Amino acid sequence: MGSGGLAGKTVIVTGGATGIGAAIATSAALEGAKVIVDYVVSPEQALAFATTLASEDAGSVEAFDADVSKVDQVQALVAEAVRRYGRLDVLVNNAGIETRQSLLDTTEADYDVVLGIDLKGAFFASQAAARQFITQGGGGVIINISSVHEDWPMPGNAAYCVAKGGMRMLTRNSAVELGEHGIRVVGVAPGAVNTPINAQTAADPAAMARLDAAIPLGKMALPEQIGDVVAFLASDAASYVTATTVVVDGGLMQSSPGL
Ligand code: BGC
């Protein structure tokens, strides 16, 4: 078992079967954490991923079927972590989707799906986790995987930007409310990361060239470059970090007027 900063801790990663979530789960498990990833889209992928990691002498990764846009299901996810491991130490609100539609084109149904997963899911998972942290005592950590678009408009991705802007304030408001219980709440804002959410861009060489040229560090992030930062922020090495967002974007937001 790993001996990093998350050794022995119970960690939930929502949307943890693929993309940034899988990298976060991997980083945490390699440090010795007991990780639960939820899945809704792809049970096979989640279960295969969990099994691979479990065989690597890390901590452990198990999968649980929960749709974070349903409050009873996020409550069940937190309850499952506690049932399996007796407590919860870290919640990573990572599950997120985007539909790449403008304000003018977004339907009510698309809006509800994006806001339901990206913001409502994070809100009620935070509530369930915070209640558990308070009940068990000793504090806890919530990491919200936001985006540079919590601050930075992305024309043509309206509902997503609204959700991430909301997540920015979720981070700040819940950190201020929960600080007295020793609970830290930290946002992490990736830029462009090589995950399924960017598959369309990755498949278009001209779009990729434009994107890479806009990033001071020259290329999209690998998911593990986000996962390692999250593992650090969730550990006691970051014990005085709360109510803020750490941008992990290779400099993209500072250099580009918008893509
Ligand atoms: C979005 C991507 C976008 C990136 C940089 C992310 O939050 O999900 O679609 O490429 O930000 O703009």
Short mmCIF file of C-alpha atoms and ligand atoms in Angstrom, two decimals, residues 98 100 147 149 154 160 191-192 197-198 252, ligand 1:
data_model
loop_
_atom_site.label_atom_id
_atom_site.label_comp_id
_atom_site.label_asym_id
_atom_site.label_seq_id
_atom_site.Cartn_x
_atom_site.Cartn_y
_atom_site.Cartn_z
CA GLU A 98 -20.70 20.01 -21.40
CA ARG A 100 -21.20 23.12 -26.29
CA SER A 147 -12.62 24.91 -14.89
CA HIS A 149 -14.48 28.70 -17.28
CA MET A 154 -16.49 30.31 -23.41
CA TYR A 160 -21.31 24.76 -18.71
CA GLY A 191 -7.68 24.34 -18.62
CA ALA A 192 -7.68 22.04 -21.62
CA ILE A 197 -14.67 15.96 -22.98
CA ASN A 198 -12.14 17.36 -25.48
CA LEU A 252 -3.95 29.35 -20.79
C1 BGC B 1 -13.69 22.59 -21.20
C2 BGC B 1 -13.02 22.29 -22.50
C3 BGC B 1 -12.13 23.45 -22.94
C4 BGC B 1 -11.21 23.86 -21.83
C5 BGC B 1 -10.34 25.08 -22.17
C6 BGC B 1 -12.68 23.02 -20.20
O1 BGC B 1 -13.31 23.34 -19.01
O2 BGC B 1 -14.36 21.44 -20.72
O3 BGC B 1 -14.01 22.03 -23.46
O4 BGC B 1 -11.34 23.04 -24.03
O5 BGC B 1 -11.96 24.16 -20.69
O6 BGC B 1 -11.08 26.12 -22.74
#
